[in-house]
Structure formats: C-alpha cells, structure tokens
mmCIF file of C-alpha atoms in Angstrom:
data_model
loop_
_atom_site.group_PDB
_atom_site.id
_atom_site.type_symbol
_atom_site.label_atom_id
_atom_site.label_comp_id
_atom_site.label_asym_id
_atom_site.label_seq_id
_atom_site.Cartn_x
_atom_site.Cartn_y
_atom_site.Cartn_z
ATOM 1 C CA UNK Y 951 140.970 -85.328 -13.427
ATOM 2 C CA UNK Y 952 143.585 -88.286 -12.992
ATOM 3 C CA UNK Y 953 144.381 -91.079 -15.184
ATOM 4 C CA UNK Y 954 142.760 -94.275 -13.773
ATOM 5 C CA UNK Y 955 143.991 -98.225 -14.640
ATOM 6 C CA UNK Y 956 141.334 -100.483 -15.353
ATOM 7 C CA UNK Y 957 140.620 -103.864 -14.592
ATOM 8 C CA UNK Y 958 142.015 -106.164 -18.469
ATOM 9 C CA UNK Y 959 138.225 -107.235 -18.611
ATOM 10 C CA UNK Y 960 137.263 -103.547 -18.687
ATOM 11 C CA UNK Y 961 138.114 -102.800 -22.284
ATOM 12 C CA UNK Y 962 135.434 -105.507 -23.833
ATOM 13 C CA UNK Y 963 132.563 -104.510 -21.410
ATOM 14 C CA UNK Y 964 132.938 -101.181 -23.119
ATOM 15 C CA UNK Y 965 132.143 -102.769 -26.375
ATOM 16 C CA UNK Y 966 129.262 -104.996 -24.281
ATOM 17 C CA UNK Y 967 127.594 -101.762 -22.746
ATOM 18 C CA UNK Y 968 128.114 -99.551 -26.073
ATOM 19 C CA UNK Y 969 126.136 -101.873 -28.182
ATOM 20 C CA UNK Y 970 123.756 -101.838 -24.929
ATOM 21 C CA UNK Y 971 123.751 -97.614 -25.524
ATOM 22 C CA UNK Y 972 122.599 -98.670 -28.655
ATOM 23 C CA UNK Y 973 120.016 -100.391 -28.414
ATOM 24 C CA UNK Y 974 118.527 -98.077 -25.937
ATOM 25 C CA UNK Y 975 117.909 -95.308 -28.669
ATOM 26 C CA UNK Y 976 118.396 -97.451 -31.865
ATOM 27 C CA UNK Y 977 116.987 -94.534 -33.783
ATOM 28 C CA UNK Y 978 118.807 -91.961 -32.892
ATOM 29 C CA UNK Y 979 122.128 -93.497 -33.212
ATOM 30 C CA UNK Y 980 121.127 -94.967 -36.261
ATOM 31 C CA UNK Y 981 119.928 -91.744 -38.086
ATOM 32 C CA UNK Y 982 123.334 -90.257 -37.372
ATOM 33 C CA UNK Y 983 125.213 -93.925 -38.067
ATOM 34 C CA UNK Y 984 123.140 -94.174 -41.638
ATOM 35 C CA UNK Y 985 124.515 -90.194 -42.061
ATOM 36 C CA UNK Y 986 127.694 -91.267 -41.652
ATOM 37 C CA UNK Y 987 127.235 -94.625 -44.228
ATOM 38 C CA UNK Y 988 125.802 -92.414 -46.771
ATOM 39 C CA UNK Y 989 128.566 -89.684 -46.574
ATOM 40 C CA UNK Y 990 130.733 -92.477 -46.707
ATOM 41 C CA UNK Y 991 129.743 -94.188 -50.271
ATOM 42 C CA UNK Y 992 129.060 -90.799 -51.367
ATOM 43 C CA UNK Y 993 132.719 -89.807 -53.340
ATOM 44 C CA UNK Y 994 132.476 -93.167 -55.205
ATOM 45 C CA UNK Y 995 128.637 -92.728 -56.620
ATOM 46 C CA UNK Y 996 129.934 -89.580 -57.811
ATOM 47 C CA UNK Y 997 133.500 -90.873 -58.948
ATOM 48 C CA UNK Y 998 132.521 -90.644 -62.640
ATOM 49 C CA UNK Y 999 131.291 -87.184 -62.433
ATOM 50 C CA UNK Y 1000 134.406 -85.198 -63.324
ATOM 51 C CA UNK Y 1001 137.359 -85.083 -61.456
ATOM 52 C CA UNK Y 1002 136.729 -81.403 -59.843
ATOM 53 C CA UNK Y 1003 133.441 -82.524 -58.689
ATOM 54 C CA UNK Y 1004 134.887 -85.533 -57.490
ATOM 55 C CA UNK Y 1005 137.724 -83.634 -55.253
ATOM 56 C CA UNK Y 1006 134.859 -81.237 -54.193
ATOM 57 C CA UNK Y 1007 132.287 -84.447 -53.087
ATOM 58 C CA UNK Y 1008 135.556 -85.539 -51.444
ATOM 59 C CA UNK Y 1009 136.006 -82.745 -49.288
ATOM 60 C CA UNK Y 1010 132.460 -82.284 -48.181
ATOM 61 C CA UNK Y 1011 131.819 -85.951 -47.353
ATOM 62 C CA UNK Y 1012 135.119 -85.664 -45.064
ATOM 63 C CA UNK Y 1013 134.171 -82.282 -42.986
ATOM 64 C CA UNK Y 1014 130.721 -83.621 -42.739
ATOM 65 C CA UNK Y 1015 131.522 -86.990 -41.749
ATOM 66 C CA UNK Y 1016 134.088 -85.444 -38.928
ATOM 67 C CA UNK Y 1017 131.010 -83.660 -37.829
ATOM 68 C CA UNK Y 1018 128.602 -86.545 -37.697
ATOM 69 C CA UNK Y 1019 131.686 -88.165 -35.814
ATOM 70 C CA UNK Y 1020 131.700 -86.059 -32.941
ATOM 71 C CA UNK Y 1021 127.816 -85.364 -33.108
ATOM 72 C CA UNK Y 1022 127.778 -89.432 -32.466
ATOM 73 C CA UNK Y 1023 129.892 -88.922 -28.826
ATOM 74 C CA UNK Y 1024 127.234 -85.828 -28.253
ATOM 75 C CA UNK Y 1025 124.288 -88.416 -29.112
ATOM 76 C CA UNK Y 1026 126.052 -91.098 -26.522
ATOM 77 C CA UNK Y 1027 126.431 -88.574 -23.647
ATOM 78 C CA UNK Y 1028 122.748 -87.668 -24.047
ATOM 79 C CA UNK Y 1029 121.457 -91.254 -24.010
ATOM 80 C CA UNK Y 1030 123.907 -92.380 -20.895
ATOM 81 C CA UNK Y 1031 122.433 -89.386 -19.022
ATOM 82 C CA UNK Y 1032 118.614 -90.672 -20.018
ATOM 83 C CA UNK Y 1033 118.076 -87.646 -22.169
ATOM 84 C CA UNK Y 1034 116.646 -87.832 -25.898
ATOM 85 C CA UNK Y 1035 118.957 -87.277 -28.759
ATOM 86 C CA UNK Y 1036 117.724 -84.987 -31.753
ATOM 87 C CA UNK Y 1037 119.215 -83.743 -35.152
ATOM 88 C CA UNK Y 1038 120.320 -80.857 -33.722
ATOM 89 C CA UNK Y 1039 123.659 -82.999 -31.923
ATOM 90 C CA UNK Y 1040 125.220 -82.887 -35.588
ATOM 91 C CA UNK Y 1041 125.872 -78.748 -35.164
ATOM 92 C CA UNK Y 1042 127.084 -79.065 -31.273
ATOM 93 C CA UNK Y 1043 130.751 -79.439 -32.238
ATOM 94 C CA UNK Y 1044 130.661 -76.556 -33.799
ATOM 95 C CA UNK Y 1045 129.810 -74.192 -30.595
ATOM 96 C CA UNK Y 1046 132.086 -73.262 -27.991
ATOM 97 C CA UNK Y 1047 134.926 -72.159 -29.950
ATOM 98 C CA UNK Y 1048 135.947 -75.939 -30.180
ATOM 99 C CA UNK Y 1049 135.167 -76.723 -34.095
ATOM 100 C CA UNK Y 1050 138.525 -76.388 -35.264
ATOM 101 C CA UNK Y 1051 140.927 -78.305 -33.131
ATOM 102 C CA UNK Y 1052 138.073 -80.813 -32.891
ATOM 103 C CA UNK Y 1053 137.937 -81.169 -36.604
ATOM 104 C CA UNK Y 1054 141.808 -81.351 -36.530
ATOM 105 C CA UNK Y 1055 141.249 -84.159 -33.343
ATOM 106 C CA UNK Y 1056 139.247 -86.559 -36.246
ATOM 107 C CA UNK Y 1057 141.198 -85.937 -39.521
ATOM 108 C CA UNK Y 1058 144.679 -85.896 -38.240
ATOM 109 C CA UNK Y 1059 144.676 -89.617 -37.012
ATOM 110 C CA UNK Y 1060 143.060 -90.563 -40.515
ATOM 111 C CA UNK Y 1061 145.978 -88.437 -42.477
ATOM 112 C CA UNK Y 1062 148.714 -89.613 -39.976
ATOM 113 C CA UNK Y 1063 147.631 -93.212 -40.524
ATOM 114 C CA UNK Y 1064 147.251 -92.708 -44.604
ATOM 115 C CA UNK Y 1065 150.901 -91.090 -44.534
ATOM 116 C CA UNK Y 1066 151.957 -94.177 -42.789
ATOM 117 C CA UNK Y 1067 150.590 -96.283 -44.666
ATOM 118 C CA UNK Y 1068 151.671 -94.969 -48.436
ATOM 119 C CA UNK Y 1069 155.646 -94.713 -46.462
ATOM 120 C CA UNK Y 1070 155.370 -98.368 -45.763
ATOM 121 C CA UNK Y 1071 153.841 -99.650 -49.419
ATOM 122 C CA UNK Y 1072 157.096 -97.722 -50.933
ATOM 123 C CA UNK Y 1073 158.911 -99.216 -48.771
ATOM 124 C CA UNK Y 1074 158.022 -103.132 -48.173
ATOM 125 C CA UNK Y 1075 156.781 -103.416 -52.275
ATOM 126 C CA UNK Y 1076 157.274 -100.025 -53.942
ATOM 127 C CA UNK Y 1077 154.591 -98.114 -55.939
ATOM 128 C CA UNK Y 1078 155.254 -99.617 -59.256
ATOM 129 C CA UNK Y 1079 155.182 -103.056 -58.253
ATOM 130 C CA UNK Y 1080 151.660 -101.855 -56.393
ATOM 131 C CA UNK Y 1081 150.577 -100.587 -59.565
ATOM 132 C CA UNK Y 1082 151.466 -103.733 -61.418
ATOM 133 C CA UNK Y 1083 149.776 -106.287 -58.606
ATOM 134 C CA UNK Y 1084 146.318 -103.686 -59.067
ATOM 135 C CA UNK Y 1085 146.474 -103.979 -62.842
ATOM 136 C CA UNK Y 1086 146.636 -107.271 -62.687
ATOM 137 C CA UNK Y 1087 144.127 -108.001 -59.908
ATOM 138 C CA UNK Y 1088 141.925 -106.016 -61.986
ATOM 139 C CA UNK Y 1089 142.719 -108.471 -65.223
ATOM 140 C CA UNK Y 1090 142.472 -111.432 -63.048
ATOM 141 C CA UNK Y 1091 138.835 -110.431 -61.745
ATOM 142 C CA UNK Y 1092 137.802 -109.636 -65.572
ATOM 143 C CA UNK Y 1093 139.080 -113.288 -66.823
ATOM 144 C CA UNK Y 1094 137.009 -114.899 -63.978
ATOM 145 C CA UNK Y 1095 138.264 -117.764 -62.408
ATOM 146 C CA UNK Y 1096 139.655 -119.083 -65.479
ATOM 147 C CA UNK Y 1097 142.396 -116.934 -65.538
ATOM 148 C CA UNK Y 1098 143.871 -117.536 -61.783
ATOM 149 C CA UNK Y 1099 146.905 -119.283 -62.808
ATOM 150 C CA UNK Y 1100 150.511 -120.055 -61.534
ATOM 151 C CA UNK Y 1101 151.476 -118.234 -64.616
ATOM 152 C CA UNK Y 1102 149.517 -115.169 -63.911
ATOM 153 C CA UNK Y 1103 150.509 -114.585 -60.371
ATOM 154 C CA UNK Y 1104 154.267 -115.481 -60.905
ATOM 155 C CA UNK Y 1105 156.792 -112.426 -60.110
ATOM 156 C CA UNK Y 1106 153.819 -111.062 -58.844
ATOM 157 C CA UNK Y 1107 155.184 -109.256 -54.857
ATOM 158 C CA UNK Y 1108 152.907 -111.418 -53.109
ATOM 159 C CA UNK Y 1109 154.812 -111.785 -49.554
ATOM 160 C CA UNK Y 1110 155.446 -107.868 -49.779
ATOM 161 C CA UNK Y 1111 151.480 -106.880 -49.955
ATOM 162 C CA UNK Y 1112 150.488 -109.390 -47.393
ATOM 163 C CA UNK Y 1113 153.427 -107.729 -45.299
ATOM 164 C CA UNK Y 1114 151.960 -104.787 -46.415
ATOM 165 C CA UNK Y 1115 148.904 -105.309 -45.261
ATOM 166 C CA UNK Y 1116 149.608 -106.579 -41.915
ATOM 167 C CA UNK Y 1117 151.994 -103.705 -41.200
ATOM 168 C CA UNK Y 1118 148.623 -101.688 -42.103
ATOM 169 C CA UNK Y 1119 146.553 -103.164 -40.091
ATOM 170 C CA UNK Y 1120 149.054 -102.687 -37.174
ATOM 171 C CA UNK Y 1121 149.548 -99.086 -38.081
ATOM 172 C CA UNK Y 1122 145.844 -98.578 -38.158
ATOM 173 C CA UNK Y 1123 144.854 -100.274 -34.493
ATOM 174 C CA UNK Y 1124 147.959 -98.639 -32.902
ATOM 175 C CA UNK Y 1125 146.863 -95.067 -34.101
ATOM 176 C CA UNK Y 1126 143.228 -95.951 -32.951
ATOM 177 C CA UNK Y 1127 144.566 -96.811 -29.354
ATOM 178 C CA UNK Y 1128 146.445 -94.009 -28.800
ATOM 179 C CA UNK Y 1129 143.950 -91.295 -29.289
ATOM 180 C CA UNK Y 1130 141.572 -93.608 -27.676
ATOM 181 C CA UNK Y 1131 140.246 -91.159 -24.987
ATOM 182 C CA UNK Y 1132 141.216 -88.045 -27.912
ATOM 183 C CA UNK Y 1133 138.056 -86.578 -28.802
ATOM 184 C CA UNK Y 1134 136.064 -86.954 -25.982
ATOM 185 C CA UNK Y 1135 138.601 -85.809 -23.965
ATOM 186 C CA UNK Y 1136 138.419 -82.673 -26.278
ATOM 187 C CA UNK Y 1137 134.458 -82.371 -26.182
ATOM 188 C CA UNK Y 1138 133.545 -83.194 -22.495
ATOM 189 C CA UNK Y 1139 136.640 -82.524 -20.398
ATOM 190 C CA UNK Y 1140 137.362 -79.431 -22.358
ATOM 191 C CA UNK Y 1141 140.886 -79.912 -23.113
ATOM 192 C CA UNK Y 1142 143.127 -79.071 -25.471
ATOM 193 C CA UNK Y 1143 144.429 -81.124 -28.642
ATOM 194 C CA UNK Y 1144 148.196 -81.735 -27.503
ATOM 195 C CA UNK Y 1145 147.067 -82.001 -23.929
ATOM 196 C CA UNK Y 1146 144.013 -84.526 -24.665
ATOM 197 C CA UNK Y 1147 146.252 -86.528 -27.122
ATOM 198 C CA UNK Y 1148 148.789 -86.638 -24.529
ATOM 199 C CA UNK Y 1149 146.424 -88.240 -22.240
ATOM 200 C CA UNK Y 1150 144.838 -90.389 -24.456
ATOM 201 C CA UNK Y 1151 148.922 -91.985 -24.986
ATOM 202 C CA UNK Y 1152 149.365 -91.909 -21.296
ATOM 203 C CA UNK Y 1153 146.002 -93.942 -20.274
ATOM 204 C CA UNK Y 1154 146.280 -95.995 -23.525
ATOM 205 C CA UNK Y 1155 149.750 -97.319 -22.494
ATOM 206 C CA UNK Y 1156 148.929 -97.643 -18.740
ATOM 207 C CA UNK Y 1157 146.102 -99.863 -19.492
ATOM 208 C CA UNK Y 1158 147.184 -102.189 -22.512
ATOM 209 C CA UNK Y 1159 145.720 -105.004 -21.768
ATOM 210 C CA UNK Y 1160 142.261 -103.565 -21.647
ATOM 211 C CA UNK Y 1161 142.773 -101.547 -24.638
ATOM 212 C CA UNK Y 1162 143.660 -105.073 -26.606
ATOM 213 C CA UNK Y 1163 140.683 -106.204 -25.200
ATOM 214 C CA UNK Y 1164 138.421 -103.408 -26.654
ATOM 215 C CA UNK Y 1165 139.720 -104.013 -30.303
ATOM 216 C CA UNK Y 1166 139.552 -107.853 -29.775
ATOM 217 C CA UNK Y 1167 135.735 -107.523 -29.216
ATOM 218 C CA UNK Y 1168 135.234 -104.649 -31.336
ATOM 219 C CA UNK Y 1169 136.651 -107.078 -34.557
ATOM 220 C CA UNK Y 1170 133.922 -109.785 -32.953
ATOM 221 C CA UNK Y 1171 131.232 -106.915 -33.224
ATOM 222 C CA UNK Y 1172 132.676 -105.833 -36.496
ATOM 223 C CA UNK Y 1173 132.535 -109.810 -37.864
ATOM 224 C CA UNK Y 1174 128.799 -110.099 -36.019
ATOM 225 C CA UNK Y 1175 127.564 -106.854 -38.196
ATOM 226 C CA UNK Y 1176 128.994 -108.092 -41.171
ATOM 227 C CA UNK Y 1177 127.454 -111.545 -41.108
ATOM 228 C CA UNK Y 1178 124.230 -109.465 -40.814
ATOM 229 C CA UNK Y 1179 124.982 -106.990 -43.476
ATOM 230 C CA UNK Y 1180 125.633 -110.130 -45.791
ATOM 231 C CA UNK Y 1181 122.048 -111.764 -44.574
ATOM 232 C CA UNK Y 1182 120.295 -108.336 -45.654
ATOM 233 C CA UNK Y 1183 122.615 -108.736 -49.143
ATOM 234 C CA UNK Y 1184 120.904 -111.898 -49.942
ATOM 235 C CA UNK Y 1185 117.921 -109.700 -50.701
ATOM 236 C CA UNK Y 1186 119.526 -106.608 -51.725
ATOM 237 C CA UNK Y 1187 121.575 -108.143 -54.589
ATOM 238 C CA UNK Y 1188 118.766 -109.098 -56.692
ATOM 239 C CA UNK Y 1189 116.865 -106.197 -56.474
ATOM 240 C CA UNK Y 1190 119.470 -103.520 -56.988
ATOM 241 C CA UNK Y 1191 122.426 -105.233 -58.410
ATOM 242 C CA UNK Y 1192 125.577 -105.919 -57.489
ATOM 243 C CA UNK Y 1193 127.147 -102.454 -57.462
ATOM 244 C CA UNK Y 1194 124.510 -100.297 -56.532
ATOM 245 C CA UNK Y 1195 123.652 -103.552 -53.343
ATOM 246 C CA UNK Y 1196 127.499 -103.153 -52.355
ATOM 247 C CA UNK Y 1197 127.335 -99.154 -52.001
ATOM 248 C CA UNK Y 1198 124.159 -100.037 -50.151
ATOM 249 C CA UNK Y 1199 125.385 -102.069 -48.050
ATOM 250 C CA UNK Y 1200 128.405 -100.915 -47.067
ATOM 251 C CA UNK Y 1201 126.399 -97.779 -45.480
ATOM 252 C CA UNK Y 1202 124.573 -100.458 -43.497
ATOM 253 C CA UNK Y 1203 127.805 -101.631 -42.155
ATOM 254 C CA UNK Y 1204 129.215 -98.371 -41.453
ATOM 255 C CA UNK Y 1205 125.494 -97.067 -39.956
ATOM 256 C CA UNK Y 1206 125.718 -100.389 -37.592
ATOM 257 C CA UNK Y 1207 129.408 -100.265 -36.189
ATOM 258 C CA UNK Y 1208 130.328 -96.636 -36.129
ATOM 259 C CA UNK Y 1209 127.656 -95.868 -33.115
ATOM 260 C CA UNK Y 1210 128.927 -98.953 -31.276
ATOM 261 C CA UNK Y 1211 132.468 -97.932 -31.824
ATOM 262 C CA UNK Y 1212 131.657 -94.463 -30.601
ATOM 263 C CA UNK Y 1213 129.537 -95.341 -27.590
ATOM 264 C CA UNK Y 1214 132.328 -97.916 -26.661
ATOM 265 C CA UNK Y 1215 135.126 -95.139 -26.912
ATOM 266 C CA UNK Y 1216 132.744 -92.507 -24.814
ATOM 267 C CA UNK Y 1217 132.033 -95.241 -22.031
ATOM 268 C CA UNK Y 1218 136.183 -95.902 -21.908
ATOM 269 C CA UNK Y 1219 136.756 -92.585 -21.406
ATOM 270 C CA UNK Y 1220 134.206 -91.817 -18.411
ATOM 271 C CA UNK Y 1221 135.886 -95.125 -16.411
ATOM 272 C CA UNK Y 1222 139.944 -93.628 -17.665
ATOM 273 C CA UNK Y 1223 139.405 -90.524 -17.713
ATOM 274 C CA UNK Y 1224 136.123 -88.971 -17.179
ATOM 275 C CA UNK Y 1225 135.094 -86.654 -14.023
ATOM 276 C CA UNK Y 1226 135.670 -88.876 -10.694
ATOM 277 C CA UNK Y 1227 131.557 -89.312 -10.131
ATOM 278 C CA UNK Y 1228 131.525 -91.131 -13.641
ATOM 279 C CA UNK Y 1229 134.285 -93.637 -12.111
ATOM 280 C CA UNK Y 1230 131.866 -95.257 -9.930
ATOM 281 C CA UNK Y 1231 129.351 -96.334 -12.283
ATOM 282 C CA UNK Y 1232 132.445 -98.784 -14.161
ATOM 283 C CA UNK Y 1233 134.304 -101.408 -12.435
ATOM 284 C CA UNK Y 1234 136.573 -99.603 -9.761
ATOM 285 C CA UNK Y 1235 140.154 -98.802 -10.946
ATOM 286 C CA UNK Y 1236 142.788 -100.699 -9.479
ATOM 287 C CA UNK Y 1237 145.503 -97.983 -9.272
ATOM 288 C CA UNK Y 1238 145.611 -94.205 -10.032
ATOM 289 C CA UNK Y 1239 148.294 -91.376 -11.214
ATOM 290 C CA UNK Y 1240 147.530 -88.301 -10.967
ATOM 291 C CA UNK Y 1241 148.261 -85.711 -13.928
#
C-alpha cells in the first residue's frame, strides 16, 4: 500500500460523508456512541464513592471505552461495505492477536497528550498558581455574580492559563493529526504500532492542508451537535436537574460526535492509505510515494 496526497477539499468531505455513514445506520452507531457517553460520565457519578472504587471505575471506563473505540471503526467498515452492524463489533478488537498494541494504539495518544499537557501548565503558570486560579474559580462560582470583581481576579495568572490553554488545544489537534490514519491502519491494513504510527506522520504531513480541513469541519460538526445537545437541555434541566441534566447530556454529546469522528477518520484512511480499490471510490489523489 502507498501513501496517497489528497486533493485540500478532501479532508472536510470526510467529515461530510462520515456524518452521511451515520445516518445510514443511526442505530447502530448510536448504541455504540451512547456506550461510549455513558462510560464516559461514568468515573464522575461514582466520584464520591471512595477513592479505591473511584481508581477502579477509572480504569474500567478507560479499557472499555478503548474497546468501544475501535469497535466504532469495525461498525464503520461494516456499514461502508452495506453490511449490518451488531453488538458483537465491541469484542472484534480483541481477536487476531491484535488487542494489545491496539489498546496501546488508543491510550498512548491520550497519555502522551495528558503528559504534555501537565509539562506545559508547570511550565507557562506553575501548579500552585493553578491550584490558586481553581480555588478561586470555585469561590467565584459559589459568590455568584456578585463576587466577580477587579479585586477578586487581581494577581490572579490570567494571560498564563489562556496561554495555557491555547498551547493545549494545539497540543491536542497536533497529536490527533498525526495518528490520524493510526488505528485503522492497525485494524484493517494489519500493521504494526511503530510502523502504522509512522505512516499515519508521513500521510498526515504530506497532506496538511486537508488534514486542517478535517479538524476545521469537525469543530463546525462539534459546534452543530452542541447547539443540539443544548436544545434537548432546555427540557432535560427541569426534569432532572442541573447536575444529573449535565452528566446526561454530555453522553449525548459524546454518543453524537464520537461516531462521526470515527467514520470521518475510517473514510480518510481508505482515500490515504487504504488498499488501492478503496482509492477510487474518493476523489483521485494527485500525487503518490510509495513506502
């Protein structure tokens, strides 16, 4: 298989046609994308439980949610090919010999990007000033509006969170791009985790423009579902409250955009990367460089 450079435009017509894959099995995708919301929320409905049960909820929710992950690229593959997607997708990663360096291909991006992430808060603000600007957030939000004052939010490191934050953000889209093609590349192409990762770098890079393009209209998708999540929250809130709504709806979010997401990285790969008969269904590629 060779890597193949896309058209710029390519990138959000993944995003276009995922949320088409979508809506071409809603159900399926989103019993596993609901899965996935629910193991999400899960560690902080049970936050108050004890701290070992806590850790324990932690770890569960994690391995599970890595394996409703990859269950999600299984459930895309099947619908693409016309075929109906069950339950039983959430135990395929786990045949094949391929669990563990596919479980490894989800959670290492997450750590990598959390280990980044903790680096730069010591470094742009430091972890007692971050401790100081939470405590204080937390005062400001139980004084209401009241208590927002010049006073209150003097010496507070204001510039170096928002720089914080930004560098985050950064952190968090550039990991996403370069394992792009990662874990299909792992489940489909049957490769291994240095090799797929170095591919994923190596398309990612040679097509830029069209990976921009894919977060640019995965943020519009993202904005789209959240507009609806906060329609459905207008009836939620007074029913079950404002915690219990937000745990609630946060699932929603997560059960709406993870499929998408996954469907649009699964349709990326076939054009990039993908076995040469899956090329011609996408745009044709503009150059190619052989591995």
């Amino acid at each position: 298989m060779s890597i193949r450079t896309v058209e710029p435009f390519a990138g959000a017509t993944w995003v276009i046609d995922g949320v088409k894959l979508w809506w071409r099995d809603p159900r399926a995708f989103g019993f596993y994308g609901l899965w996935l919301g629910v193991l999400g929320i899960l560690p902080s409905v049970v936050a108050g439980a004890g701290m070992q049960i806590a850790a324990l909820v932690q770890f569960v929710s994690l391995i599970a949610s890595s394996l409703v992950v990859l269950a999600l690229f299984y459930v895309a593959r099947e619908v693409d090919e016309g075929r109906g997607a069950g339950p039983g997708q959430l135990f395929r990663a786990l045949q094949g010999g391929k669990a563990g360096r596919l479980l490894i291909g989800v959670l290492g991006p997450q750590l990598l990007a959390l280990m980044a992430i903790g680096l730069l808060l010591s470094w742009l603000v430091g972890f007692e000033e971050a401790e100081r600007f939470a405590n204080t957030i937390q005062e400001l939000q139980a004084g209401g509006a009241g208590a927002i004052t010049p006073d209150a939010l003097a010496g507070l490191p204001l510039a170096g969170i928002l720089l914080w934050i930004a560098a985050a953000v950064a952190v968090i889209i550039a990991i996403g791009l370069l394992t792009f093609t990662l874990l299909p590349d792992m489940i489909f192409g049957d490769i291994g985790l240095l090799a797929a990762l170095g591919r994923s770098v190596r398309a990612c890079l040679r097509n830029l423009p069209a990976m921009l393009l894919f977060a640019i209209a995965m943020c519009v998708v993202g904005v789209v579902a959240m507009m609806a999540v906060g329609v459905v929250g207008v009836l939620l809130v007074p029913l079950m409250g404002q915690a219990l709504a937000g745990l609630a709806l946060n699932a929603i979010f997560v059960a709406l955009l993870a499929p998408i997401s996954t469907n649009a990285i699964y349709l990326g790969w076939k054009q990039l990367l993908g076995p040469d008969d899956n090329a011609n269904a996408a745009p044709p590629p503009t150059d190619r460089v052989a591995m």
